[in-house]
Tab-separated table of C-alpha atoms in Angstrom:
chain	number	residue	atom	x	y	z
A	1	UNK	CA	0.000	0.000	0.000
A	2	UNK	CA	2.545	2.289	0.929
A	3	UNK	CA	4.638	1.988	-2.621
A	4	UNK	CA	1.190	2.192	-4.595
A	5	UNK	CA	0.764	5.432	-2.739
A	6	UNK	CA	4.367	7.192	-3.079
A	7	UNK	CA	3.958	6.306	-6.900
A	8	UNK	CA	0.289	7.469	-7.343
A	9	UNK	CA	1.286	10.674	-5.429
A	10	UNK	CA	3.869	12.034	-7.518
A	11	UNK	CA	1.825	10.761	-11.233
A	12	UNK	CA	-0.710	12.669	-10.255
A	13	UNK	CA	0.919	15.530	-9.245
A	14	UNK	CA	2.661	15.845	-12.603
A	15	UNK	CA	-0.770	15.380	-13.914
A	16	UNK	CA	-2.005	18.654	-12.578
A	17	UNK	CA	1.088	20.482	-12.158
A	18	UNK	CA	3.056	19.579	-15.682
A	19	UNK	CA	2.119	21.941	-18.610
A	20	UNK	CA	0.944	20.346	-21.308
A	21	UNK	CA	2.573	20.987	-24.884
A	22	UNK	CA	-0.974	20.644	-26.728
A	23	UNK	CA	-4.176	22.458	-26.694
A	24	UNK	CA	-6.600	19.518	-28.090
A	25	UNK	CA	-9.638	20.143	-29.551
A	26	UNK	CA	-12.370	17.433	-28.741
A	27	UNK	CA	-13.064	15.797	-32.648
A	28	UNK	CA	-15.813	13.395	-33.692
A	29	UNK	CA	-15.533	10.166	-35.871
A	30	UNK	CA	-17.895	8.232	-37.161
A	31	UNK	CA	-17.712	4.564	-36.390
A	32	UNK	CA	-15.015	3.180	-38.665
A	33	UNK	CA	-15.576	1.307	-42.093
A	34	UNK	CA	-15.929	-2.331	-41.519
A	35	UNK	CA	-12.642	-4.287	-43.328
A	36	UNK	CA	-14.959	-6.555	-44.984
A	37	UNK	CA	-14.913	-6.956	-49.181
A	38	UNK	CA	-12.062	-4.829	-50.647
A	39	UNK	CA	-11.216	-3.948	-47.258
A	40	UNK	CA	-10.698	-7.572	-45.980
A	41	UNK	CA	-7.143	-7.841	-44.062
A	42	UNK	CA	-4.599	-9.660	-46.165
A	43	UNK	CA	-1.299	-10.202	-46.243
A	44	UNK	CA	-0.757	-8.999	-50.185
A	45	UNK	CA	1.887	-6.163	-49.112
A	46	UNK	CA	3.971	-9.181	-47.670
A	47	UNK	CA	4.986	-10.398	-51.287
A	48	UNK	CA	7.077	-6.989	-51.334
A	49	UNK	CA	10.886	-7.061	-51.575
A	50	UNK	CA	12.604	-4.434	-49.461
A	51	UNK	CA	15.395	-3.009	-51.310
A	52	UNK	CA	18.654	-0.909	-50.572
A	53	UNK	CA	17.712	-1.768	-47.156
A	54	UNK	CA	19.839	0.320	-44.378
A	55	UNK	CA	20.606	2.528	-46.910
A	56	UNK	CA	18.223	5.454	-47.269
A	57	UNK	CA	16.701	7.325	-44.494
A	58	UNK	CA	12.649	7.091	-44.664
A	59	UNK	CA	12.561	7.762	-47.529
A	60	UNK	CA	9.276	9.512	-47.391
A	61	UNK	CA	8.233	10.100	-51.665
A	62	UNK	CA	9.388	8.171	-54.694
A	63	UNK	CA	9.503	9.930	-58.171
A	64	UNK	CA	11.054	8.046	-61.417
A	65	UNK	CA	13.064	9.049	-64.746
A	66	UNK	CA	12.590	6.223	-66.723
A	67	UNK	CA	13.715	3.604	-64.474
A	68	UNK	CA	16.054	6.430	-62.420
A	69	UNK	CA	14.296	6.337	-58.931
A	70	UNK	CA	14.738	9.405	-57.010
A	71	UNK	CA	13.689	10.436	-53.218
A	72	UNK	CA	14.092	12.299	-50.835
A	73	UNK	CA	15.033	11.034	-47.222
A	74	UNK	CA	15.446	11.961	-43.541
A	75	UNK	CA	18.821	13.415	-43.149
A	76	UNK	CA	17.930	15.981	-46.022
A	77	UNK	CA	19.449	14.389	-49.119
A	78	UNK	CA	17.536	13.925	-52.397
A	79	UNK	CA	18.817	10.831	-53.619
A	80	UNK	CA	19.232	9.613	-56.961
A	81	UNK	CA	19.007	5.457	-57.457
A	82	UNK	CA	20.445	4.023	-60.683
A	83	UNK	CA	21.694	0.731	-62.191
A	84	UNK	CA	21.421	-0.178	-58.253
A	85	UNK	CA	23.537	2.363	-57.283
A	86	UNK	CA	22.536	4.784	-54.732
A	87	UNK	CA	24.103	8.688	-54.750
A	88	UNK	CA	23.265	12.234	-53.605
A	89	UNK	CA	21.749	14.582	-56.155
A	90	UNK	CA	21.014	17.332	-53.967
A	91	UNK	CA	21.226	18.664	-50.250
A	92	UNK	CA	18.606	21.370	-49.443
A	93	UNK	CA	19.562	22.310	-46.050
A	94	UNK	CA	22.874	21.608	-43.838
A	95	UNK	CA	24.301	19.792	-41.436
A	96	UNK	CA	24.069	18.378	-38.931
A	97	UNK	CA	21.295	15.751	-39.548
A	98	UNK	CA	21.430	13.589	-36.357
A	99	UNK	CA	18.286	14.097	-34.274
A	100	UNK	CA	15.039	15.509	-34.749
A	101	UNK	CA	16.377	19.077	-32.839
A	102	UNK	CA	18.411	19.318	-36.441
A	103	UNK	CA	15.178	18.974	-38.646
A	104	UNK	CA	15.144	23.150	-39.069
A	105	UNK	CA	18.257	23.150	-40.502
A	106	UNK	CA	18.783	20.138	-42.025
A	107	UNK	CA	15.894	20.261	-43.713
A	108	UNK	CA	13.518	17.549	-44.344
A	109	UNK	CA	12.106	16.723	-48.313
A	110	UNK	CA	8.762	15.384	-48.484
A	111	UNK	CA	6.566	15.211	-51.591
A	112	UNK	CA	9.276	14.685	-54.783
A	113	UNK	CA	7.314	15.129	-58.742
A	114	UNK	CA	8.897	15.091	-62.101
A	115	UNK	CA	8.205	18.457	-64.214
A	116	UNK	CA	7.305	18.462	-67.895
A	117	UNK	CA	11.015	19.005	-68.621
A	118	UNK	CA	12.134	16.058	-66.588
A	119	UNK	CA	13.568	18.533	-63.755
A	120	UNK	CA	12.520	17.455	-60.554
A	121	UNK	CA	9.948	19.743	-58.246
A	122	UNK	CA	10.202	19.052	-53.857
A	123	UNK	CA	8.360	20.552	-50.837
A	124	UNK	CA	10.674	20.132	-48.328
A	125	UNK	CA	9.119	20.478	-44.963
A	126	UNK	CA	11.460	23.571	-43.604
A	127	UNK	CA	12.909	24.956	-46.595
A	128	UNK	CA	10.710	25.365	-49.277
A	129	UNK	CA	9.802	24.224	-53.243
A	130	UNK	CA	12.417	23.512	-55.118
A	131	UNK	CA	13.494	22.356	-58.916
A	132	UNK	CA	16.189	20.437	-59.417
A	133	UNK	CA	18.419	19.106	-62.636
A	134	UNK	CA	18.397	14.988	-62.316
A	135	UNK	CA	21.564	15.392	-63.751
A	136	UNK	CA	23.748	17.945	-62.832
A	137	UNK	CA	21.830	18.762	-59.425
A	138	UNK	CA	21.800	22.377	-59.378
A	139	UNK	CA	19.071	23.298	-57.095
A	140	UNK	CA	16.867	26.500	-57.922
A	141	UNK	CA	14.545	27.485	-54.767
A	142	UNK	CA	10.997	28.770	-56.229
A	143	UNK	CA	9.054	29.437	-53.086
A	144	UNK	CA	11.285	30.042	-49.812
A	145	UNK	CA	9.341	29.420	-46.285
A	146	UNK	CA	10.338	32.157	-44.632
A	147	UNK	CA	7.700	34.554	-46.884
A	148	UNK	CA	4.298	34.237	-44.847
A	149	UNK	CA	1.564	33.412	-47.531
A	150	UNK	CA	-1.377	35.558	-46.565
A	151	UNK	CA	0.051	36.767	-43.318
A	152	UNK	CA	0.455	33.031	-42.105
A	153	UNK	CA	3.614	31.427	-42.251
A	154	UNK	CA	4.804	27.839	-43.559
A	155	UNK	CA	5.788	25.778	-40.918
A	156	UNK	CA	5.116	22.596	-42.736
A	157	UNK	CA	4.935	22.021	-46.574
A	158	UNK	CA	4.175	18.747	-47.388
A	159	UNK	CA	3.451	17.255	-50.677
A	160	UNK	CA	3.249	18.832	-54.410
A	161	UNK	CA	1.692	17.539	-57.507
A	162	UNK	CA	1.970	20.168	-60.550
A	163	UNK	CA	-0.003	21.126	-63.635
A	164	UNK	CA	1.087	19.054	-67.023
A	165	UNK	CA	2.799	21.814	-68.798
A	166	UNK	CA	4.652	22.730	-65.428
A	167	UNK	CA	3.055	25.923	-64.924
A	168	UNK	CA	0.689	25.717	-61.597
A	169	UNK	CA	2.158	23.821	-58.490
A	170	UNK	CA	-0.344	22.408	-55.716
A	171	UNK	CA	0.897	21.924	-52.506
A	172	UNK	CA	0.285	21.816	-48.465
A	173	UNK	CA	0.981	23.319	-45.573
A	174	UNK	CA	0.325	21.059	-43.213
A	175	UNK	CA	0.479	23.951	-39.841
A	176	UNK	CA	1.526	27.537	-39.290
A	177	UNK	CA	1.692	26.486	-35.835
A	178	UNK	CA	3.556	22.579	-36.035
A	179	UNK	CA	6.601	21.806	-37.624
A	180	UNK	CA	7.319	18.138	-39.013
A	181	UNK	CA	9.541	17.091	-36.308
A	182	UNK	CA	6.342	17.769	-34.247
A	183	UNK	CA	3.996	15.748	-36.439
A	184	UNK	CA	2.222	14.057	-33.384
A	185	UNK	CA	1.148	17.172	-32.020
A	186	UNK	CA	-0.544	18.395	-34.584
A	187	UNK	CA	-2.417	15.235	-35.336
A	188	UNK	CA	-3.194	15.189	-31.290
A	189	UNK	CA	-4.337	18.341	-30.816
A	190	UNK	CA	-6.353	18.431	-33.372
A	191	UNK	CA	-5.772	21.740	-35.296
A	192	UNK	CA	-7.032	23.427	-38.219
A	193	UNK	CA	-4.586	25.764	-39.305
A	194	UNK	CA	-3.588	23.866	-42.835
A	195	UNK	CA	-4.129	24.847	-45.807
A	196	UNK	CA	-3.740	24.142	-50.075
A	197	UNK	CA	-2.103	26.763	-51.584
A	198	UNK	CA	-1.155	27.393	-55.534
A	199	UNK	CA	2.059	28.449	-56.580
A	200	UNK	CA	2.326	29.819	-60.186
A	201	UNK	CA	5.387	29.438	-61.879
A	202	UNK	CA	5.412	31.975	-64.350
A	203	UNK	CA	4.199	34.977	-61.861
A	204	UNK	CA	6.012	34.032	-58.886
A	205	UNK	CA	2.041	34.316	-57.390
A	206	UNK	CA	0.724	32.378	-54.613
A	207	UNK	CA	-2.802	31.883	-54.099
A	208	UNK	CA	-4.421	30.316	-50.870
A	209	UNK	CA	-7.170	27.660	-52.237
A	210	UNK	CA	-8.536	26.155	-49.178
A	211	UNK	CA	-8.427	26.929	-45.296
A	212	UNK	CA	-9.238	25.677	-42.320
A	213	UNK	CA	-7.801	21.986	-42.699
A	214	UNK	CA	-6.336	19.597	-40.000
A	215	UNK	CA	-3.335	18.166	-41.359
A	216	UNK	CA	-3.404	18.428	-45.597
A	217	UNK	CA	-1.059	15.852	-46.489
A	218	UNK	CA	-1.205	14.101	-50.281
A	219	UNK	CA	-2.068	16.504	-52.920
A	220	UNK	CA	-2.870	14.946	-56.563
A	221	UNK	CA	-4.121	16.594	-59.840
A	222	UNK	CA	-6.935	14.759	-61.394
A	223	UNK	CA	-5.802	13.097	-65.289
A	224	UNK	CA	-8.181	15.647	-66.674
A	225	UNK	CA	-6.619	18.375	-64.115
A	226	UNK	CA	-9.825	19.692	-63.292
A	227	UNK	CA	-9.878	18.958	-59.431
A	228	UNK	CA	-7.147	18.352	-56.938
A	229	UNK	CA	-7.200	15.686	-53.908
A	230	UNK	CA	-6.419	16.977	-50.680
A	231	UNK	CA	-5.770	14.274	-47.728
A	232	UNK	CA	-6.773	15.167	-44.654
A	233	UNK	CA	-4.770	13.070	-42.308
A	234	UNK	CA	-5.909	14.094	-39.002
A	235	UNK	CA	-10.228	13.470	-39.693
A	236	UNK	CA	-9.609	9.846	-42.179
A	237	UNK	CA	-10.766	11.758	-45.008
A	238	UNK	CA	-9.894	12.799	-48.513
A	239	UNK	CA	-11.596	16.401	-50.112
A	240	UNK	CA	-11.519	17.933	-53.456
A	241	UNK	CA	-10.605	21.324	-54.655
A	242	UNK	CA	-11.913	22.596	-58.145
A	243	UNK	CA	-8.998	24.277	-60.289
A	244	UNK	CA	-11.366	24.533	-63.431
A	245	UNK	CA	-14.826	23.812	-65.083
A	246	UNK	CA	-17.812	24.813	-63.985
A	247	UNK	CA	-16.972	24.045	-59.944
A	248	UNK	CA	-13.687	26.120	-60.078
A	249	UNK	CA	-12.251	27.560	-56.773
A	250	UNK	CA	-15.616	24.889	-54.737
A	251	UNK	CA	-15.087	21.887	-53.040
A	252	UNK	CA	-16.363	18.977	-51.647
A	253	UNK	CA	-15.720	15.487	-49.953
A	254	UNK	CA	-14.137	12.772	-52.593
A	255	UNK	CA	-14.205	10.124	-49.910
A	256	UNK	CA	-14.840	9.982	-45.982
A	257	UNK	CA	-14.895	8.173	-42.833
A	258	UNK	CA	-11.845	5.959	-44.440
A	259	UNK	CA	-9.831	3.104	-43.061
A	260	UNK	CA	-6.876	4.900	-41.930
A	261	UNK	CA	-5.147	7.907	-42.010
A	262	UNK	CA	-3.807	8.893	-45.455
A	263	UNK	CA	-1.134	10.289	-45.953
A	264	UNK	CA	0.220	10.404	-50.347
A	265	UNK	CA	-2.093	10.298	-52.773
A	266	UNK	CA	-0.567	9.105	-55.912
A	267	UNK	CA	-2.458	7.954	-59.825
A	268	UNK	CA	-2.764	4.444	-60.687
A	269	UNK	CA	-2.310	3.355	-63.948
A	270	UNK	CA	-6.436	2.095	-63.874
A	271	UNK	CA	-7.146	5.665	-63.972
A	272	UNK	CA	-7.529	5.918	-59.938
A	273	UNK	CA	-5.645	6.861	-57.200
A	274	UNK	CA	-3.381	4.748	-54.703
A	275	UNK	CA	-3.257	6.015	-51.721
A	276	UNK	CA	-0.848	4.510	-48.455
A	277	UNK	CA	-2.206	4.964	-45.009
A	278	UNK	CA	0.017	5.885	-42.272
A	279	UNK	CA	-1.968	4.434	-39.606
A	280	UNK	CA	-5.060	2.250	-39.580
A	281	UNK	CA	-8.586	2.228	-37.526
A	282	UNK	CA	-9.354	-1.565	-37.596
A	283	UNK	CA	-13.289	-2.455	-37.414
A	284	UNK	CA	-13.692	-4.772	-35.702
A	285	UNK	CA	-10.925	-3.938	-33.618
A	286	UNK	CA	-9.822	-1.120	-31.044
A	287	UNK	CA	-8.473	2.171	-32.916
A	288	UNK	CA	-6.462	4.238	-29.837
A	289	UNK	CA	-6.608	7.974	-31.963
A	290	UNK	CA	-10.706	7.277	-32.426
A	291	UNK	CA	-11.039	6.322	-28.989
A	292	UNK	CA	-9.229	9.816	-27.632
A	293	UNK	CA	-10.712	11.819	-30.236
A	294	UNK	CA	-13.311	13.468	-27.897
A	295	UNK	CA	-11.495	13.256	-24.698
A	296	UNK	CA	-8.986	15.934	-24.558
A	297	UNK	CA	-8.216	15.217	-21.335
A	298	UNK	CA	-6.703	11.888	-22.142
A	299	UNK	CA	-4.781	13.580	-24.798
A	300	UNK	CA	-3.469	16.113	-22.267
A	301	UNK	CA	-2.241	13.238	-19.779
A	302	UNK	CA	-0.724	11.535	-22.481
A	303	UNK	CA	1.442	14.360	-23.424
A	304	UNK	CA	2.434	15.674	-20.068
A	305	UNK	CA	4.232	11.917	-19.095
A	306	UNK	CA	5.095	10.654	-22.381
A	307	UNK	CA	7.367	12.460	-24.995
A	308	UNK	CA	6.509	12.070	-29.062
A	309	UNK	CA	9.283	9.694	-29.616
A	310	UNK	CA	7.341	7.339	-26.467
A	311	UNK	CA	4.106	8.262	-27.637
A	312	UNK	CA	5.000	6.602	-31.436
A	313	UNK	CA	6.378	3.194	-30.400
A	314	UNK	CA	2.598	2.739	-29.278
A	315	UNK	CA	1.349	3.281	-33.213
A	316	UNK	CA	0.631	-0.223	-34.068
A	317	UNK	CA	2.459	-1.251	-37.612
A	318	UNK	CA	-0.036	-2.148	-39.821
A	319	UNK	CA	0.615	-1.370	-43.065
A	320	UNK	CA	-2.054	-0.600	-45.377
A	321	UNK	CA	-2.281	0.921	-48.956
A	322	UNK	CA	-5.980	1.254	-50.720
A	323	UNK	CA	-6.643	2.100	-54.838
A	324	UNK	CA	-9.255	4.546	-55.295
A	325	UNK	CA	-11.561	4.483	-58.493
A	326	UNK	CA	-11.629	7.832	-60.160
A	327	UNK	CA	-14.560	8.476	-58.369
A	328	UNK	CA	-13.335	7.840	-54.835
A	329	UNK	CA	-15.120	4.417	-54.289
A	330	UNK	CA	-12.399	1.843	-53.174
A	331	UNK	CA	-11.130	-0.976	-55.603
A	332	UNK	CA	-8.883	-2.671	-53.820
A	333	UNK	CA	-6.795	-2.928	-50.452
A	334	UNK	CA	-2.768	-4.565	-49.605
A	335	UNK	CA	-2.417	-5.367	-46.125
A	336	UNK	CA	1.067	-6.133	-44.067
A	337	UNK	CA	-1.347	-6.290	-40.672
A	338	UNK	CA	1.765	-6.701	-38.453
A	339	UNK	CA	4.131	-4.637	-40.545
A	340	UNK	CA	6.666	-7.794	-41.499
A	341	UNK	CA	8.064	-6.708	-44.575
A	342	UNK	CA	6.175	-2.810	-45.250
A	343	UNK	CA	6.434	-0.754	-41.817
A	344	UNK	CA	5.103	2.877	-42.277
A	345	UNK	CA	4.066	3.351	-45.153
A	346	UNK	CA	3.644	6.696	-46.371
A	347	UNK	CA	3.017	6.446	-50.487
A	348	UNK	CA	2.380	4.260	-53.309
A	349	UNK	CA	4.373	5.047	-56.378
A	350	UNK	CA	3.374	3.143	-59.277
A	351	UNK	CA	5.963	2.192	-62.056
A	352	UNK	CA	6.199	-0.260	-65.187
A	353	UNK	CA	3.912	-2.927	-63.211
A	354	UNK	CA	5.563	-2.141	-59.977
A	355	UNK	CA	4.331	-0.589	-56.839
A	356	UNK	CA	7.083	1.078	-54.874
A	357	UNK	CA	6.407	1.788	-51.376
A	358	UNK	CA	8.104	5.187	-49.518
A	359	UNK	CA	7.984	5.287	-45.957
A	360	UNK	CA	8.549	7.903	-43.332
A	361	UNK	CA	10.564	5.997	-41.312
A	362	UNK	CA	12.328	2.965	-42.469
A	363	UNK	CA	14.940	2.387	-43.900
A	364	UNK	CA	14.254	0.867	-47.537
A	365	UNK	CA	12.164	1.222	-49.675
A	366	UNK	CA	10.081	-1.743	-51.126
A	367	UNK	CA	9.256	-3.025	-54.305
A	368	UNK	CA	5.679	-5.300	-55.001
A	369	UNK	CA	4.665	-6.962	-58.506
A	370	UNK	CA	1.131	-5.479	-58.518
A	371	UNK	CA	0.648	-8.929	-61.109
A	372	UNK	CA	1.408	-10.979	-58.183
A	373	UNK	CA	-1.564	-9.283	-56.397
């Protein structure tokens, strides 16, 4: 009795007396989908190869050059993967890259396109979009984060996707308040500061498209590039921006209530969308973020005794990756429930029959036969 009461004594006194780091709002979720049909669990993602394992660092976005992969990874190097041979292209930031206090200046590339002309075009989380030569390197900064957009700043830029003929750039800002580094915060706390924003090559011009959203993630252009797919991480849920017709500059929900949290969105080659989940909400089964999403208070606790690196290792690793139909109904679903082979897996990059998986935080990348499943 006496050692239960000298440990209760002091938890809760750090309870009351700690400050808290987050301010959450109290969020509602509908009752996830159940994984029955397309959704079923499987074990499809396990038939994945992991390659250049222990080599890259999360590498987060995959683009390709012909068969010339290209990403961008955790200790701020865009990396350029040929003939099996890994080298570094481009750094955007500096040194030192060793712990998450170095993110700021070290910079951290996220969402990684290929332009019309075969340069390459990055959001890097800190820094700012980019174009890069594949071959040569050079590095010519287009929009710098350090110009507030709108009287906001960009603490977070996210992912790109850009117009055919190069011209318009889509991309997020994931917080004004939350950098990357603090990732877990944001998606705690619950806030609504993120928004899509257009940047227009030719002008220099940057328009804010949409407001008010809890974590944009994935951004991709529509084939006919008449809409744009925002991911909204935080509430499961993908929207859609108008960019022309007859709904330019409205928007609306492309798909809702989803299995997980997405994070890339990314075209398949049946005309639909892939998009990887960073974290699931089984049904049946107990999902921890719906469970806390109206109780602040647990969210508060949480955060006052455990630090974001603690708070993480709790994030089961189930790996999931859904296609999309071009009208947002789902087609199919690749499971790795336990995370054996895919751990983390933040996009789906489809190439010549392949599916190549980026993650956040691993350190490969993997490779599946998509006519294997």
């Amino acid at each position: 009795m006496i050692l239960a009461v000298s440990l209760i004594i002091p938890l809760l006194g750090a309870i009351v007396f700690l400050e808290c780091p987050i301010d959450p709002q109290s969020l509602s979720f509908k009752e996830p989908p159940l994984l029955t049909g397309v959704l079923e669990p499987n074990i499809k993602l396990r038939q994945a190869e992991r390659i250049f394992e222990n080599q890259l660092i999360g590498p987060e976005s995959i683009a390709n050059i012909g068969d010339v992969l290209f990403t961008g990874t955790a200790d701020g190097k865009i990396l350029k993967i040929e003939d099996g041979e890994i080298k570094t292209l481009a750094r955007l930031g500096h040194g030192p890259c060793r712990t998450r206090e170095d993110e700021p200046t070290c910079g951290r590339p996220l969402g990684i396109r290929v332009g019309p002309n075969n340069t390459l075009f990055v959001a890097d989380a800190y820094c700012g979009l980019y174009e890069i030569d594949p071959v040569t390197g050079d590095v010519k900064m287009l929009l710098s984060t350090s110009e507030p957009i709108e009287g906001h700043k960009m603490s977070f830029l996210n992912d790109l996707t850009l117009t055919r003929d190069g011209r318009k750039i889509f991309f997020t800002d994931s917080s004004s308040k939350w950098q990357r580094r603090d990732y877990s915060f944001l998606v705690m706390e619950g806030t609504d500061d993120g928004r899509l924003l257009e940047y227009d090559t030719v002008t220099k011009e940057v328009k804010v498209l949409m407001v008010g959203l809890r974590f944009p993630n994935g951004v991709q252009l529509s084939p006919a590039e008449d809409f744009v797919l925002v991911a909204e991480t935080t509430l499961a849920r993908i929207r859609r921006y108008y960019v022309s017709g007859l709904m330019k500059g409205g928007a609306d929900m492309f798909v809702e209530n989803m299995p997980g949290f997405p994070d890339n969105i990314r075209l398949s080659s049946a005309g639909g969308y892939w998009v990887a989940m960073s974290a699931v909400r089984p049904n049946p089964g107990f999902s921890m973020v719906d469970f806390i999403s109206e109780k602040p208070w647990i969210k508060r606790i949480i955060f006052k005794l455990l630090s974001q690196e603690t708070v993480m290792k709790f994030v089961p690793k189930y790996s999931l990756v859904v296609e999309l139909s071009e009208t947002g109904s789902y087609k199919r679903s690749l499971h790795d429930p336990n995370g054996m082979v895919v751990t983390y897996v933040s996009e789906a990059h489809e190439h010549n029959g392949y599916l190549y998986l980026g993650s956040f935080r691993s350190p490969f990348i993997c490779r599946l036969n998509l006519e294997h499943v």
